[in-house]
Coordinates of N, CA, C and O in Angstrom, one line a residue:
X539 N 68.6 14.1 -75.0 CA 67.7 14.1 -76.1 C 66.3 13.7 -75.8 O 66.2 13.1 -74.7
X540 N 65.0 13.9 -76.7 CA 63.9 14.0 -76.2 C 63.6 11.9 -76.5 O 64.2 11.1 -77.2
X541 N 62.5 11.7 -75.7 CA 62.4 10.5 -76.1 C 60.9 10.1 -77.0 O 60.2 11.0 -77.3
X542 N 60.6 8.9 -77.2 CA 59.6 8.8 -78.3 C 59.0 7.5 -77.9 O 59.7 6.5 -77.8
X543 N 57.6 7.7 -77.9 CA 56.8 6.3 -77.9 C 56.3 6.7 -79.4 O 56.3 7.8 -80.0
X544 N 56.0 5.3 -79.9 CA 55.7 5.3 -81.2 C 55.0 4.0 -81.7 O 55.4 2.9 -81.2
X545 N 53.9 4.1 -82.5 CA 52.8 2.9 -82.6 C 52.2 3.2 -83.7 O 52.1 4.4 -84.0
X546 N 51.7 2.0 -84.7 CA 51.1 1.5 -85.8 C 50.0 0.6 -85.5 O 50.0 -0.4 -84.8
X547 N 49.1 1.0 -86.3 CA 47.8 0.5 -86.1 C 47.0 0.2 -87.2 O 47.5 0.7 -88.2
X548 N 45.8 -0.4 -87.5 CA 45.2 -0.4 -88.5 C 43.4 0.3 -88.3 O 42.5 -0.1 -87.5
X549 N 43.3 1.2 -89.1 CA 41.5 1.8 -88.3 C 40.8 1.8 -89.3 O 41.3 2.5 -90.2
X550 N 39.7 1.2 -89.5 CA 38.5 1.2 -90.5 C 38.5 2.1 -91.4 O 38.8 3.1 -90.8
X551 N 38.3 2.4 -92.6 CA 38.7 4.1 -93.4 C 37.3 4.2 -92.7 O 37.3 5.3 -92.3
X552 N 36.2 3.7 -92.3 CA 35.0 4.4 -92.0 C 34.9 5.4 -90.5 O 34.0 6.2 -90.2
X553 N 36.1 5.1 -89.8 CA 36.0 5.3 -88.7 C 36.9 6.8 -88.2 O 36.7 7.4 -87.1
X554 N 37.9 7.3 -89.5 CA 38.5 8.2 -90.0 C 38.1 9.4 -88.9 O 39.0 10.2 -88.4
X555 N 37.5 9.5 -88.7 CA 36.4 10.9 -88.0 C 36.7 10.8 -86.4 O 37.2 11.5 -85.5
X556 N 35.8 9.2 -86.4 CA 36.4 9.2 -85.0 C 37.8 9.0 -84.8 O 38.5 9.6 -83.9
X557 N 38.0 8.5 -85.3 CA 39.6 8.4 -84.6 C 40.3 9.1 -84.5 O 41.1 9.0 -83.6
X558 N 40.6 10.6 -85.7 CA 40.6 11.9 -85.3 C 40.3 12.6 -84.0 O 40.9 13.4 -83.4
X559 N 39.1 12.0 -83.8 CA 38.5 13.1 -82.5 C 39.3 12.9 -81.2 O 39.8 13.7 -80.3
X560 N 39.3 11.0 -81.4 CA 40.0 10.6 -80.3 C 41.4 11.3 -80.2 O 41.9 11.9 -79.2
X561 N 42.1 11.0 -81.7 CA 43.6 11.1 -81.1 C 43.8 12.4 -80.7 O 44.8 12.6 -80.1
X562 N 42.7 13.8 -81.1 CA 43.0 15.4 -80.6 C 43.1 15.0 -78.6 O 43.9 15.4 -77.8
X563 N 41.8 13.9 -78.7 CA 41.5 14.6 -77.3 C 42.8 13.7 -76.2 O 43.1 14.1 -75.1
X564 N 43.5 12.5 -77.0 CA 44.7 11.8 -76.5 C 45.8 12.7 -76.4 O 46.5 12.8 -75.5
X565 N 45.9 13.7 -77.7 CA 47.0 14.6 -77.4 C 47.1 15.7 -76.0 O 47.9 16.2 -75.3
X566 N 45.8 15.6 -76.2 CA 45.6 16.9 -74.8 C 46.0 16.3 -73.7 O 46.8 16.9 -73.1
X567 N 45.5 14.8 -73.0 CA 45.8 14.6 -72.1 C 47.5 13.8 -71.6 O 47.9 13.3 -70.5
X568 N 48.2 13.8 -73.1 CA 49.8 13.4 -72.9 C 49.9 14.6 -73.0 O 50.7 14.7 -72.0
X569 N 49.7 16.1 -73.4 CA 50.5 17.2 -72.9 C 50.2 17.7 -72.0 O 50.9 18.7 -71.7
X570 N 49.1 17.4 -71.2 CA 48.7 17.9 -69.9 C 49.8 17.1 -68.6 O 50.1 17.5 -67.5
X571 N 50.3 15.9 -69.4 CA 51.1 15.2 -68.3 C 52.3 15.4 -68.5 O 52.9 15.4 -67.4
X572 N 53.1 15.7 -69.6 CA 54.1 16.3 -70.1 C 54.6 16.0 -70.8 O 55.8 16.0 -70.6
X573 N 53.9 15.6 -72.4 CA 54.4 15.4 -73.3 C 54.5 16.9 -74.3 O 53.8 17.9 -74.2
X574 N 55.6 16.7 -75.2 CA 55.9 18.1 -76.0 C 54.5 18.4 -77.4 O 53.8 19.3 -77.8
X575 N 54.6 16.7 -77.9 CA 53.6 17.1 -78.7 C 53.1 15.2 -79.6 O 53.7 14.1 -79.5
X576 N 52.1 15.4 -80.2 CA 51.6 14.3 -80.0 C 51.0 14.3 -82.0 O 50.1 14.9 -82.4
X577 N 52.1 13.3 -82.8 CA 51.7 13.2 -84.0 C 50.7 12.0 -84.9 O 51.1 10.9 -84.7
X578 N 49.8 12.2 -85.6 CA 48.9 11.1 -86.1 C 49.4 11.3 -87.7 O 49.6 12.5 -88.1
X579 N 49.5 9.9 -88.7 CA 50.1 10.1 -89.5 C 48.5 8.9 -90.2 O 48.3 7.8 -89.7
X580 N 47.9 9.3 -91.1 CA 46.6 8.1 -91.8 C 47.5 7.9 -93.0 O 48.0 8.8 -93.6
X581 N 47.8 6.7 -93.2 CA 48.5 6.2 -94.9 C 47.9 6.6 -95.7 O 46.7 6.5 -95.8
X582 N 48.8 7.3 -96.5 CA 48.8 7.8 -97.9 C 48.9 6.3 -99.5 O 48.2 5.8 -100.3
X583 N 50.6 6.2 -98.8 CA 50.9 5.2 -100.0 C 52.1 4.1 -99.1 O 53.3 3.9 -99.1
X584 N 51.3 3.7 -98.5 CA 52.0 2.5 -97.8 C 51.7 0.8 -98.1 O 51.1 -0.2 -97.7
X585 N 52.7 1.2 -99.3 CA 52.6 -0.4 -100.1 C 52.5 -2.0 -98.8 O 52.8 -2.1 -97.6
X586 N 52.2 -2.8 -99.5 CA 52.0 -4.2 -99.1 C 53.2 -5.2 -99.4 O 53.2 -5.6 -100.5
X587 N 54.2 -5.7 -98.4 CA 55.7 -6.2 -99.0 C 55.0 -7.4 -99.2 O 53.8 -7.7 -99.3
X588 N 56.5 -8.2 -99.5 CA 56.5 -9.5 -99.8 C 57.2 -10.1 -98.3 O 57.0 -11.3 -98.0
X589 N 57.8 -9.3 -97.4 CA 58.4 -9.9 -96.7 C 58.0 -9.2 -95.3 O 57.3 -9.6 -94.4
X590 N 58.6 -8.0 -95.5 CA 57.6 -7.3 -94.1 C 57.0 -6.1 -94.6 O 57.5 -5.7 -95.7
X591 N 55.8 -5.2 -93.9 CA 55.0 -3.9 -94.1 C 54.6 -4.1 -93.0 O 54.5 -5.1 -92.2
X592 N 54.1 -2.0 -93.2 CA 53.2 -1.9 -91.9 C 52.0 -2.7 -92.1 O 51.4 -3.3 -91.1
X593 N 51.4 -2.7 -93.4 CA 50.2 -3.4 -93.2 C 50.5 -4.8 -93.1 O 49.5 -5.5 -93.2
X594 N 51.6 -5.5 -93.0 CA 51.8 -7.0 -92.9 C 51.3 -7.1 -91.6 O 50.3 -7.8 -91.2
X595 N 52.3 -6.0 -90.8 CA 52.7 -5.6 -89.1 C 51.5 -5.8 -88.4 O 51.4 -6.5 -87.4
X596 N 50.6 -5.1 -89.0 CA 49.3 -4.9 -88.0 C 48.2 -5.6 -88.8 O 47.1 -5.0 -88.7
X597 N 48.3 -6.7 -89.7 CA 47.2 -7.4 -90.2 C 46.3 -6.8 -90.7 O 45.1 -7.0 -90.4
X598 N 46.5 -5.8 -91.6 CA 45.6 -4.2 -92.3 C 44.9 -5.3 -93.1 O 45.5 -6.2 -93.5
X599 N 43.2 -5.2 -93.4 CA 42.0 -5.7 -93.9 C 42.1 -4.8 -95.0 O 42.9 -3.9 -94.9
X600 N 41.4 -5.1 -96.1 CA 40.9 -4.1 -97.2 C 40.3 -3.2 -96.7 O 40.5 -2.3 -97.4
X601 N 39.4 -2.9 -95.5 CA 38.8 -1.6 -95.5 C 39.6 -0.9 -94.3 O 39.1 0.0 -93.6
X602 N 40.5 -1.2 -94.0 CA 41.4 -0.6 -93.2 C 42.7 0.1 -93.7 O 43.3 -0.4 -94.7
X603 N 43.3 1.2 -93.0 CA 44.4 2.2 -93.0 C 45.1 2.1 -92.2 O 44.7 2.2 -91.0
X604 N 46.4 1.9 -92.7 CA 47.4 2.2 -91.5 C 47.8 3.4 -90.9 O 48.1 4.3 -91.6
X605 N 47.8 3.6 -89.8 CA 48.1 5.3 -88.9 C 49.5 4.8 -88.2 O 49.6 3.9 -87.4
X606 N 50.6 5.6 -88.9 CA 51.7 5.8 -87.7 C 51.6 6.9 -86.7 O 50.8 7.8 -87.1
X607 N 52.2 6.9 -85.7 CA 52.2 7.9 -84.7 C 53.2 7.9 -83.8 O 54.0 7.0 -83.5
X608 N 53.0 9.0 -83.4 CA 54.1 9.2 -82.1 C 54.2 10.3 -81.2 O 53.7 11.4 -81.6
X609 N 54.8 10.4 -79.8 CA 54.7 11.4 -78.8 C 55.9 11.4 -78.7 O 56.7 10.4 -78.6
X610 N 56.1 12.8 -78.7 CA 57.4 12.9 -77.8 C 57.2 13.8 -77.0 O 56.2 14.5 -76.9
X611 N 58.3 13.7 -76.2 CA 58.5 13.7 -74.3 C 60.1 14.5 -74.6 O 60.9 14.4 -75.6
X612 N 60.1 15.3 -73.2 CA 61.6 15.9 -73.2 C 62.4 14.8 -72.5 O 63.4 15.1 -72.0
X613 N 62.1 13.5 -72.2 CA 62.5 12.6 -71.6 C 62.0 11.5 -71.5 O 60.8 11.5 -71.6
X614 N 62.9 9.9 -71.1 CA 62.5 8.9 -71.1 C 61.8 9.1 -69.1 O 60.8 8.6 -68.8
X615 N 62.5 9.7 -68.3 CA 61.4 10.0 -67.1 C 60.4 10.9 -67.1 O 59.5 10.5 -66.3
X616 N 60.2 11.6 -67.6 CA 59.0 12.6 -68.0 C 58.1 11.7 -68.5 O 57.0 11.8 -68.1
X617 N 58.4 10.6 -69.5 CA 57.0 9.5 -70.1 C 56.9 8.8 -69.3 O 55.7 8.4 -69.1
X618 N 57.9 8.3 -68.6 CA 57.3 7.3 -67.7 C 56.2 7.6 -66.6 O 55.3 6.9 -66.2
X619 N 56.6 9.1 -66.3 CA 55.9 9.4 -65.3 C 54.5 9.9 -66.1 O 53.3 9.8 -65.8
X620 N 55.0 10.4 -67.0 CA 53.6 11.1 -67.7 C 52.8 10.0 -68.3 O 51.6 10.2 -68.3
X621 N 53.1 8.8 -68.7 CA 52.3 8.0 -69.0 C 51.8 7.1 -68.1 O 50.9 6.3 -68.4
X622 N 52.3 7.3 -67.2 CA 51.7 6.3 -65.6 C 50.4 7.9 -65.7 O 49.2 7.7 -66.1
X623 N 50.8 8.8 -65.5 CA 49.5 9.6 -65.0 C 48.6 9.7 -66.4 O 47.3 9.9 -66.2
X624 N 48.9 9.7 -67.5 CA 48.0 9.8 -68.9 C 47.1 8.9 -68.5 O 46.0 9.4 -68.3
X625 N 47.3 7.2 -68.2 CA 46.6 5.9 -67.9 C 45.8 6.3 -66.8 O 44.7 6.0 -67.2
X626 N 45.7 7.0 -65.4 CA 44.9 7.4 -64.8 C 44.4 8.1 -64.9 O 43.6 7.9 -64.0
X627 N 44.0 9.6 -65.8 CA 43.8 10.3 -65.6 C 42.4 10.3 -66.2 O 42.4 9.9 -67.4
X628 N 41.1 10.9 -65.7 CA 39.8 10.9 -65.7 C 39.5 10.5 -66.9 O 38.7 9.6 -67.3
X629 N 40.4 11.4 -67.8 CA 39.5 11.5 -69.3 C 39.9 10.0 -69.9 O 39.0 9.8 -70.7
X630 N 40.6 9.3 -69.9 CA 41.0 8.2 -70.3 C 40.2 7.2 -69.7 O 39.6 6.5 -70.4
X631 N 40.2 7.0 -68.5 CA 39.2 6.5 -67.6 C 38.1 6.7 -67.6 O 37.6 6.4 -66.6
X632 N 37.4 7.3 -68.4 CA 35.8 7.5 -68.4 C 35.5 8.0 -69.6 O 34.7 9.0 -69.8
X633 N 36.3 7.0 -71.0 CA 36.4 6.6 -72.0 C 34.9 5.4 -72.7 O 35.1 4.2 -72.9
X634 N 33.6 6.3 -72.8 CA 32.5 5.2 -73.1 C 32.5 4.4 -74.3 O 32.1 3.3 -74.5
X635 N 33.3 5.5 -75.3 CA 33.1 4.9 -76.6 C 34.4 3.9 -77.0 O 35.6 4.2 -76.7
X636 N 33.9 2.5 -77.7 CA 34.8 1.8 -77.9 C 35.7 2.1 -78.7 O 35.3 3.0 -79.4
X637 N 37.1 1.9 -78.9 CA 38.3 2.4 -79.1 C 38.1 2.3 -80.9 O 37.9 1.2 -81.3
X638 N 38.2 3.2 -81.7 CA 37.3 3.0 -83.3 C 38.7 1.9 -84.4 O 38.7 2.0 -85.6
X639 N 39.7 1.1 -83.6 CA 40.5 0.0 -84.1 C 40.6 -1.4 -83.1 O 40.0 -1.6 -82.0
X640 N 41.3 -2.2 -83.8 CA 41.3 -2.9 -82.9 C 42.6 -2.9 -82.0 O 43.5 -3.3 -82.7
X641 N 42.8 -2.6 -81.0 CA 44.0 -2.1 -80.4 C 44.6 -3.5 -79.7 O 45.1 -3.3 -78.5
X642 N 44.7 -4.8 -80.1 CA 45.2 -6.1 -80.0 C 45.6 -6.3 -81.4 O 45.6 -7.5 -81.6
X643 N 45.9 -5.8 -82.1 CA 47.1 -5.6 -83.1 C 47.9 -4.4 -83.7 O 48.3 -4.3 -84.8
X644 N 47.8 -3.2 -82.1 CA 48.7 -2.3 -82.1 C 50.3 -2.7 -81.9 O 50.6 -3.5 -81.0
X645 N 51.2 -2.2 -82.7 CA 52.5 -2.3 -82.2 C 52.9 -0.9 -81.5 O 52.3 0.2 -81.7
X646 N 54.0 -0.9 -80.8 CA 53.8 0.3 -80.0 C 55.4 -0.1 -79.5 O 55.9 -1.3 -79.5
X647 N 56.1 1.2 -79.0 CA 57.6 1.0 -78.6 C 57.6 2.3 -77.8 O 56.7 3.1 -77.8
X648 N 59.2 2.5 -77.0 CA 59.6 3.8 -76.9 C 60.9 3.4 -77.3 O 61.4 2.2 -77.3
X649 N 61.3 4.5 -77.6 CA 62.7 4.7 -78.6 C 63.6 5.9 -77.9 O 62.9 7.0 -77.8
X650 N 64.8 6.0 -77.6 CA 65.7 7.3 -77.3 C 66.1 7.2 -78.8 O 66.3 6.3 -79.5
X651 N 65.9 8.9 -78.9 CA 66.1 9.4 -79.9 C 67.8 9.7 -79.8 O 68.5 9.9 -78.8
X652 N 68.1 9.6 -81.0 CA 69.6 9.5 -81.6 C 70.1 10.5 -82.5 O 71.2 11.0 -82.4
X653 N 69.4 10.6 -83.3 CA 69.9 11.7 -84.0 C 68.3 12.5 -84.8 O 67.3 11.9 -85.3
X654 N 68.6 13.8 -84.6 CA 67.3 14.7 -84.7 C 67.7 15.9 -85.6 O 67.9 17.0 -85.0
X655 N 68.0 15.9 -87.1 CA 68.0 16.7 -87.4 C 67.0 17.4 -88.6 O 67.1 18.6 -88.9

């Protein structure tokens, strides 16, 4: 079965545009390494618990949105390898503009997928 990194974050609603731009031009370079396909999710209606939330999760501000996301890979070796080469690869590395969240209260995992229907 295919495998899955997956991360929650919190991004400025001002910053909406860029962060868009970014995550097209991130998808290109995980499917250039061999990821299948690369999804960005901006909260719609993602309430605030009493005990846990995503916005608990990632310390969401009032002017901030939560984005889930995720890649999947036809495999947990295909990401490893593809994300060792995503992390090297030019376009990532010669990244000028500051990242438009704060990515020190990203949560982030890989997960084998279990059931996909």
């Amino acid at each position: 079965m295919n495998y899955v990194d997956g991360d929650v974050i919190a991004v400025p609603r001002e910053n909406k545009e860029k962060y868009i731009e970014l995550a097209r031009n991130v998808a290109a370079v995980f499917k250039k390494h061999g990821a299948l396909n690369l999804v960005e999710c901006w909260g719609d209606d993602v309430p605030e618990g009493k005990v846990t939330s995503f916005p608990m999760a990632v310390q969401c501000k009032e002017n901030e949105v939560v984005v889930f996301a995720w890649i999947t890979w036809p495999s947990k070796a295909v990401r490893d390898t593809g994300m060792a080469d995503a992390m090297a690869d030019p376009l990532f590395a010669n990244q000028e503009d500051p990242m438009p969240f704060d990515g020190k209260r990203m949560i982030f995992g890989g997960f084998q997928m279990i059931v996909n229907e």
